[in-house]
Coordinates of N, CA and C in Angstrom, one line a residue:
M1 N 82.6 190.4 -32.1 CA 81.8 191.8 -32.3 C 81.7 191.9 -33.6
R2 N 81.3 192.6 -33.9 CA 80.8 193.5 -35.3 C 80.9 194.8 -34.6
L3 N 82.0 196.1 -35.6 CA 81.5 197.2 -34.7 C 81.4 198.0 -35.6
F4 N 80.6 199.2 -35.1 CA 80.3 200.5 -36.3 C 80.2 201.5 -35.3
F5 N 80.6 202.9 -35.9 CA 80.5 204.8 -35.5 C 79.0 204.8 -36.5
A6 N 77.9 205.9 -35.2 CA 76.8 205.8 -35.8 C 76.3 206.8 -34.8
L7 N 75.1 207.8 -35.3 CA 74.9 208.9 -34.8 C 72.9 208.4 -34.4
W8 N 73.0 208.3 -33.1 CA 72.0 207.8 -32.0 C 70.5 209.0 -32.7
P9 N 68.9 209.2 -32.4 CA 68.4 210.1 -32.7 C 68.2 209.8 -30.7
P10 N 67.2 210.9 -30.6 CA 66.8 211.0 -29.0 C 65.4 210.4 -29.2
A11 N 65.0 210.1 -28.4 CA 64.3 208.9 -28.4 C 63.1 208.8 -29.0
K12 N 62.4 210.6 -28.3 CA 60.9 211.4 -28.8 C 61.7 210.8 -30.9
T13 N 62.5 211.0 -30.7 CA 62.7 210.8 -32.4 C 62.5 209.8 -33.3
A14 N 63.6 208.4 -32.4 CA 63.3 207.5 -33.0 C 61.8 207.1 -33.2
H15 N 61.4 207.4 -31.7 CA 59.5 206.9 -31.9 C 59.1 207.0 -32.9
A16 N 59.3 208.7 -33.4 CA 58.1 209.2 -34.8 C 58.5 208.6 -35.8
L17 N 60.0 207.8 -36.5 CA 60.5 207.2 -37.2 C 59.7 205.5 -37.2
A18 N 59.5 205.4 -36.0 CA 58.7 204.4 -35.9 C 57.6 204.0 -36.3
Q19 N 56.8 205.2 -35.5 CA 55.2 205.3 -36.6 C 55.6 205.6 -37.8
W20 N 56.2 206.2 -37.9 CA 56.3 206.4 -39.7 C 56.5 205.4 -40.7
T21 N 57.4 204.4 -40.5 CA 58.0 203.4 -40.9 C 56.3 202.2 -40.8
H22 N 55.7 201.8 -39.8 CA 54.5 200.8 -39.5 C 53.6 201.7 -40.5
E23 N 53.8 202.9 -40.8 CA 52.6 203.2 -41.5 C 53.1 203.3 -42.6
V24 N 54.3 202.9 -43.6 CA 55.0 203.0 -44.4 C 54.5 201.3 -44.5
A25 N 55.3 200.4 -44.1 CA 55.4 198.7 -43.7 C 53.6 198.6 -44.1
H26 N 52.7 198.7 -43.9 CA 50.9 199.0 -44.4 C 51.0 198.4 -45.8
D27 N 51.9 199.4 -46.4 CA 51.9 198.9 -47.7 C 52.6 198.4 -48.6
T28 N 53.9 198.2 -48.0 CA 55.0 197.3 -48.3 C 55.7 196.7 -48.0
G29 N 55.2 196.0 -46.5 CA 55.3 194.5 -46.3 C 56.9 195.1 -45.7
G30 N 57.6 194.0 -45.7 CA 58.7 194.7 -45.0 C 59.1 194.6 -43.3
T31 N 60.1 194.7 -43.6 CA 60.6 194.2 -42.1 C 61.3 195.8 -41.3
P32 N 60.3 196.5 -40.3 CA 60.6 197.6 -40.3 C 61.7 197.8 -38.7
T33 N 63.0 198.4 -38.9 CA 64.0 198.5 -37.9 C 63.7 199.3 -36.4
G34 N 63.2 198.4 -35.9 CA 63.2 198.6 -34.3 C 63.0 200.1 -33.7
S35 N 62.7 200.9 -32.7 CA 62.7 202.2 -32.6 C 64.2 202.3 -31.8
D36 N 64.8 200.8 -30.8 CA 65.7 201.3 -31.0 C 67.0 200.9 -31.3
H37 N 66.8 200.9 -32.4 CA 67.9 200.5 -33.1 C 67.9 200.8 -35.1
I38 N 67.5 202.3 -34.6 CA 67.1 203.3 -35.1 C 68.6 204.5 -35.1
H39 N 69.1 204.6 -36.5 CA 70.7 205.1 -36.3 C 71.0 205.1 -37.5
L40 N 72.2 206.3 -37.7 CA 72.7 206.9 -39.0 C 74.5 206.8 -38.5
T41 N 74.3 205.3 -39.5 CA 76.0 204.5 -39.7 C 76.7 205.0 -40.3
L42 N 77.7 205.8 -39.6 CA 79.1 206.8 -39.6 C 80.0 206.2 -40.9
A43 N 80.3 205.3 -40.1 CA 81.7 204.4 -40.7 C 81.4 203.2 -40.4
F44 N 81.7 201.4 -40.9 CA 81.2 200.5 -40.5 C 82.0 199.7 -40.5
L45 N 82.6 198.9 -39.4 CA 84.6 198.6 -39.6 C 84.3 197.0 -39.5
G46 N 83.0 196.3 -39.1 CA 83.5 194.6 -39.2 C 84.0 194.2 -37.9
E47 N 84.8 193.2 -38.0 CA 84.8 192.9 -36.8 C 86.6 193.2 -36.5
A48 N 86.2 193.9 -35.7 CA 87.5 195.0 -35.4 C 87.9 195.1 -33.8
D49 N 89.0 195.3 -33.5 CA 89.1 195.4 -31.7 C 88.7 196.9 -31.6
P50 N 88.2 196.8 -30.2 CA 87.3 198.0 -29.7 C 88.8 199.1 -29.4
G51 N 89.5 198.4 -28.9 CA 90.3 199.7 -28.7 C 91.4 200.7 -29.7
K52 N 91.4 199.7 -30.8 CA 91.8 200.3 -32.4 C 91.1 201.6 -32.4
A53 N 89.6 201.4 -32.3 CA 88.7 201.9 -33.5 C 88.5 203.1 -32.1
Y54 N 88.5 203.2 -31.1 CA 88.7 204.3 -30.3 C 89.9 204.9 -29.8
N55 N 90.7 204.3 -30.2 CA 92.1 205.3 -30.7 C 92.5 205.8 -31.9
A56 N 91.4 205.3 -32.8 CA 91.3 206.5 -34.5 C 90.7 207.6 -33.5
A57 N 88.9 207.2 -32.8 CA 88.5 208.0 -33.2 C 88.6 209.0 -32.0
Q58 N 88.9 209.2 -30.9 CA 89.7 209.8 -29.6 C 89.8 211.8 -30.2
R59 N 90.6 211.2 -31.8 CA 91.7 212.6 -32.6 C 90.8 212.9 -32.9
V60 N 88.6 212.8 -33.1 CA 88.3 213.1 -34.3 C 88.0 214.5 -33.6
Q61 N 87.9 215.6 -34.2 CA 86.7 217.3 -33.9 C 86.2 217.3 -34.9
G62 N 84.3 217.1 -34.4 CA 83.5 217.1 -34.6 C 82.5 218.3 -34.0
A63 N 81.2 219.4 -34.9 CA 80.7 220.2 -35.0 C 79.7 219.8 -34.2
R64 N 78.9 220.3 -33.3 CA 77.4 219.6 -33.0 C 76.2 220.1 -33.9
H65 N 75.4 220.0 -34.3 CA 74.4 220.2 -35.4 C 73.6 220.0 -35.5
A66 N 72.4 220.1 -36.5 CA 70.8 219.7 -35.9 C 70.8 218.1 -37.5
L67 N 69.8 217.5 -37.3 CA 70.8 216.8 -38.4 C 69.0 216.6 -39.1
P68 N 68.7 217.8 -40.0 CA 67.7 217.5 -41.0 C 66.8 216.8 -41.3
I69 N 65.9 215.9 -40.8 CA 65.4 214.0 -41.8 C 64.3 214.6 -42.6
D70 N 64.6 215.3 -44.3 CA 63.7 215.9 -44.5 C 63.4 215.0 -46.3
H71 N 63.6 214.1 -46.2 CA 63.7 213.1 -47.4 C 63.4 211.8 -47.3
A72 N 62.7 211.0 -47.9 CA 62.6 210.0 -48.2 C 62.0 209.3 -49.0
H73 N 63.0 207.7 -49.5 CA 63.1 207.1 -50.5 C 62.7 206.0 -50.2
Y74 N 62.7 204.9 -51.7 CA 63.2 203.7 -51.6 C 64.3 203.0 -51.9
W75 N 64.8 202.1 -52.2 CA 66.1 202.2 -53.0 C 65.9 200.3 -53.2
K76 N 65.5 200.3 -54.4 CA 64.6 199.4 -56.0 C 65.5 197.8 -55.2
H77 N 67.2 198.6 -55.8 CA 67.8 197.5 -55.6 C 68.5 196.8 -54.6
N78 N 68.5 197.3 -53.0 CA 68.4 196.4 -52.2 C 66.6 196.8 -51.1
K79 N 66.0 196.9 -51.5 CA 64.1 196.6 -51.1 C 64.8 197.6 -50.0
I80 N 65.0 198.5 -49.7 CA 64.5 199.5 -48.3 C 64.2 200.9 -48.5
V81 N 63.8 201.2 -47.3 CA 63.1 202.5 -47.5 C 64.0 203.1 -46.0
W82 N 65.2 204.1 -47.0 CA 65.4 205.1 -46.1 C 65.1 206.4 -45.3
V83 N 64.9 207.4 -44.7 CA 65.3 208.8 -44.5 C 66.6 209.3 -44.6
G84 N 66.8 210.4 -44.5 CA 68.0 211.7 -44.7 C 67.6 212.9 -44.8
P85 N 68.6 213.6 -44.8 CA 69.1 214.5 -45.0 C 68.8 215.1 -46.3
Q86 N 68.0 215.5 -46.8 CA 68.1 215.7 -49.0 C 69.7 216.6 -49.6
T87 N 70.3 217.4 -48.6 CA 71.2 218.1 -48.4 C 71.9 217.5 -47.1
M88 N 73.0 217.3 -47.1 CA 74.4 217.0 -46.5 C 74.3 218.6 -45.6
P89 N 74.2 218.1 -44.2 CA 75.5 219.6 -43.4 C 76.3 219.0 -43.5
A90 N 77.0 220.5 -43.5 CA 78.3 220.8 -44.3 C 79.4 220.0 -42.0
A91 N 78.2 220.5 -41.4 CA 78.8 219.3 -40.0 C 79.2 217.6 -39.9
L92 N 78.2 217.7 -40.8 CA 78.3 215.7 -41.0 C 79.5 215.4 -41.7
A93 N 79.1 216.4 -43.6 CA 80.4 216.1 -43.6 C 81.8 216.1 -43.4
A94 N 82.1 216.9 -42.6 CA 83.2 218.0 -41.5 C 84.1 216.1 -41.1
L95 N 82.4 216.0 -40.3 CA 82.8 214.8 -39.2 C 83.1 213.2 -40.2
V96 N 81.9 213.5 -41.0 CA 82.9 211.6 -41.7 C 83.7 211.7 -42.6
S97 N 84.5 213.5 -42.9 CA 85.9 212.7 -43.3 C 86.6 212.6 -42.8
R98 N 86.4 213.6 -41.9 CA 87.6 213.5 -40.2 C 87.8 211.4 -39.5
L99 N 86.9 211.0 -39.6 CA 86.4 210.5 -39.0 C 87.1 208.8 -39.9
H100 N 86.7 209.3 -41.6 CA 87.1 207.7 -41.7 C 88.8 208.4 -42.4
G101 N 89.3 209.6 -42.2 CA 90.9 209.5 -42.4 C 91.4 209.1 -41.2
S102 N 91.3 209.7 -39.9 CA 91.3 209.5 -38.7 C 91.2 206.9 -38.8
L103 N 90.5 206.9 -39.2 CA 90.2 205.1 -39.3 C 91.3 204.7 -39.9
K104 N 91.8 204.8 -41.5 CA 92.7 204.6 -42.7 C 93.8 204.6 -42.3
E105 N 94.1 205.9 -41.6 CA 95.5 206.0 -40.7 C 95.4 205.1 -40.1
H106 N 94.6 204.8 -39.2 CA 94.8 203.3 -38.2 C 94.7 202.2 -38.5
G107 N 94.4 202.1 -39.6 CA 94.2 201.2 -40.9 C 93.6 200.3 -40.9
F108 N 92.7 201.0 -41.2 CA 90.9 200.6 -40.7 C 90.7 200.4 -42.7
V109 N 90.2 199.4 -43.2 CA 89.5 199.5 -44.5 C 87.6 199.8 -44.7
L110 N 87.6 200.3 -45.2 CA 86.6 200.9 -45.5 C 85.6 201.3 -46.7
E111 N 84.5 201.0 -46.7 CA 83.2 200.6 -48.1 C 84.6 202.0 -48.7
D112 N 84.3 201.6 -50.6 CA 85.0 202.6 -51.6 C 84.0 203.1 -51.9
R113 N 83.1 203.9 -51.3 CA 82.2 204.6 -52.0 C 81.9 205.9 -51.0
P114 N 81.2 206.8 -51.6 CA 80.8 207.9 -51.2 C 79.5 207.7 -50.1
F115 N 79.8 208.6 -48.9 CA 79.5 208.1 -47.7 C 78.0 209.1 -47.8
A116 N 77.0 208.1 -48.0 CA 75.4 208.8 -48.4 C 74.6 208.5 -47.1
A117 N 74.5 210.1 -46.3 CA 73.6 210.2 -45.0 C 72.7 208.8 -45.1
H118 N 72.0 208.2 -44.9 CA 70.7 208.4 -45.0 C 71.0 206.9 -43.3
I119 N 69.1 206.6 -43.0 CA 68.7 206.1 -42.0 C 67.3 204.9 -42.7
T120 N 68.2 203.3 -42.1 CA 67.3 202.3 -43.2 C 66.1 202.4 -42.2
L121 N 65.0 202.1 -42.4 CA 64.1 202.0 -42.1 C 62.7 200.9 -42.4
L122 N 62.5 200.2 -43.3 CA 62.3 199.0 -43.9 C 63.0 198.2 -44.4
R123 N 63.9 197.1 -44.3 CA 64.2 196.1 -45.2 C 63.2 195.2 -45.8
K124 N 63.5 194.8 -47.1 CA 62.8 193.5 -47.2 C 61.0 194.0 -48.2
A125 N 61.6 195.3 -48.5 CA 60.4 195.9 -48.5 C 59.5 195.7 -50.4
K126 N 58.1 196.2 -50.3 CA 57.8 196.2 -52.0 C 58.1 197.2 -52.1
P127 N 58.3 197.7 -53.2 CA 58.4 199.2 -54.1 C 56.7 199.8 -53.4
P128 N 57.0 200.5 -52.5 CA 55.4 201.0 -52.3 C 55.3 202.3 -53.7
P129 N 53.7 202.5 -52.8 CA 53.0 203.3 -54.0 C 53.8 204.5 -54.5
S130 N 53.2 204.9 -52.5 CA 54.1 206.8 -53.0 C 54.6 206.4 -51.3
L131 N 55.7 207.8 -50.8 CA 55.6 207.6 -48.9 C 55.0 208.7 -48.7
P132 N 54.3 208.3 -47.5 CA 53.9 210.0 -47.0 C 55.3 210.2 -46.4
A133 N 54.0 211.8 -46.1 CA 55.7 213.1 -45.6 C 55.8 212.9 -44.4
L134 N 56.5 213.0 -44.4 CA 58.2 212.9 -42.7 C 57.2 213.9 -41.9
P135 N 57.6 213.1 -40.4 CA 57.0 214.2 -39.4 C 57.8 215.1 -39.5
R136 N 57.7 216.1 -38.9 CA 58.3 217.1 -38.9 C 59.4 216.7 -37.6
L137 N 60.9 216.4 -37.8 CA 61.8 215.6 -36.7 C 62.9 216.4 -36.0
D138 N 63.1 217.0 -34.9 CA 64.2 217.5 -34.2 C 65.6 216.7 -34.1
W139 N 66.9 215.9 -34.3 CA 67.5 215.5 -34.0 C 68.6 216.4 -34.1
P140 N 69.4 216.6 -32.9 CA 70.3 217.5 -32.6 C 71.5 216.1 -32.4
V141 N 72.6 216.6 -33.0 CA 74.0 215.6 -33.6 C 74.8 216.3 -32.6
N142 N 74.5 215.4 -30.8 CA 75.9 216.3 -30.1 C 77.1 214.9 -30.1
E143 N 76.8 214.3 -30.1 CA 77.5 213.2 -30.4 C 77.5 212.0 -31.1
M144 N 79.3 211.4 -31.5 CA 79.1 209.7 -31.9 C 79.6 209.1 -30.9
L145 N 79.0 207.4 -31.6 CA 78.8 206.3 -30.8 C 79.9 205.3 -31.5
L146 N 80.5 204.3 -31.0 CA 81.2 203.6 -31.2 C 80.3 202.6 -30.8
V147 N 79.6 201.6 -31.4 CA 78.6 200.6 -31.4 C 79.5 199.5 -31.4
G148 N 78.8 197.5 -30.3 CA 79.7 196.8 -30.5 C 77.7 196.0 -31.1
S149 N 78.0 195.0 -32.6 CA 76.7 194.4 -32.8 C 77.0 192.7 -32.8
R150 N 76.4 192.8 -32.1 CA 76.2 190.9 -32.1 C 74.7 189.8 -32.7
T151 N 74.9 189.4 -33.5 CA 74.0 188.5 -34.3 C 73.4 187.1 -33.3
S152 N 71.9 186.8 -33.4 CA 71.6 185.5 -33.1 C 70.6 185.9 -33.8
P153 N 69.4 184.4 -33.5 CA 68.7 183.8 -34.1 C 67.7 185.1 -34.3
K154 N 67.6 185.7 -32.9 CA 66.6 186.7 -33.2 C 66.8 188.0 -33.1
G155 N 68.3 188.5 -34.1 CA 68.0 189.7 -34.4 C 69.6 189.4 -34.1
S156 N 69.9 191.4 -34.8 CA 71.3 191.9 -33.7 C 70.7 192.8 -32.7
T157 N 71.9 192.5 -31.9 CA 72.1 193.8 -30.7 C 72.6 194.4 -30.3
Y158 N 72.7 195.6 -30.1 CA 73.3 196.9 -30.0 C 73.9 197.5 -29.2
E159 N 75.6 197.4 -29.0 CA 75.5 197.9 -27.1 C 77.2 199.1 -27.7
P160 N 76.0 200.4 -26.6 CA 77.3 201.2 -27.0 C 78.6 201.1 -26.6
L161 N 79.2 201.5 -26.9 CA 81.3 201.0 -26.5 C 81.6 202.2 -25.4
E162 N 81.3 203.1 -26.7 CA 82.0 204.5 -26.7 C 81.5 206.1 -27.1
R163 N 81.0 207.0 -26.6 CA 80.4 207.5 -26.8 C 81.4 208.9 -27.2
F164 N 81.5 210.2 -27.7 CA 82.6 211.2 -28.3 C 81.6 212.1 -28.4
A165 N 81.8 212.9 -27.7 CA 81.1 214.5 -27.9 C 81.7 215.4 -28.9
L166 N 80.8 216.1 -28.8 CA 80.8 216.6 -30.4 C 81.3 218.1 -30.2
Q167 N 81.7 219.3 -30.5 CA 82.2 220.9 -30.2 C 81.0 221.4 -30.3
G168 N 80.9 222.3 -29.3 CA 79.4 223.0 -29.2 C 79.3 224.0 -30.0

């Protein structure tokens, strides 16, 4: 099982993002992310021990905050459409910094690149002529999740393994 830490949107937000994605897919083709798979990855661990990941995360303190989804972009080099905050919320930057620090202290090797808050919504997409305006979205961030991922011929299955409440 592969592991990652993530933020998961409320169902209403995921549904609105999925609808926007289908509108974009009309012009770009590609494979949309299902509404039940929409998330923002905080740290990808790969094949790892869930207990060790839990131990690293239980010490991490983070503040509740709102996640603005006010920017949409097409990454030509890997043919994805993603959305996220135009400006990183300070509370999110602090959470990621603390999580990455604790994971490294516990022996996890993370990607060696700056964190970019993004939610991948469309893969294998052609460049869009333009991206439609994003709907107004409400994404309150109250917890982070440790998620297990299994792949099969039908795609990936995500299973929340632990939830870590953020402080109020």
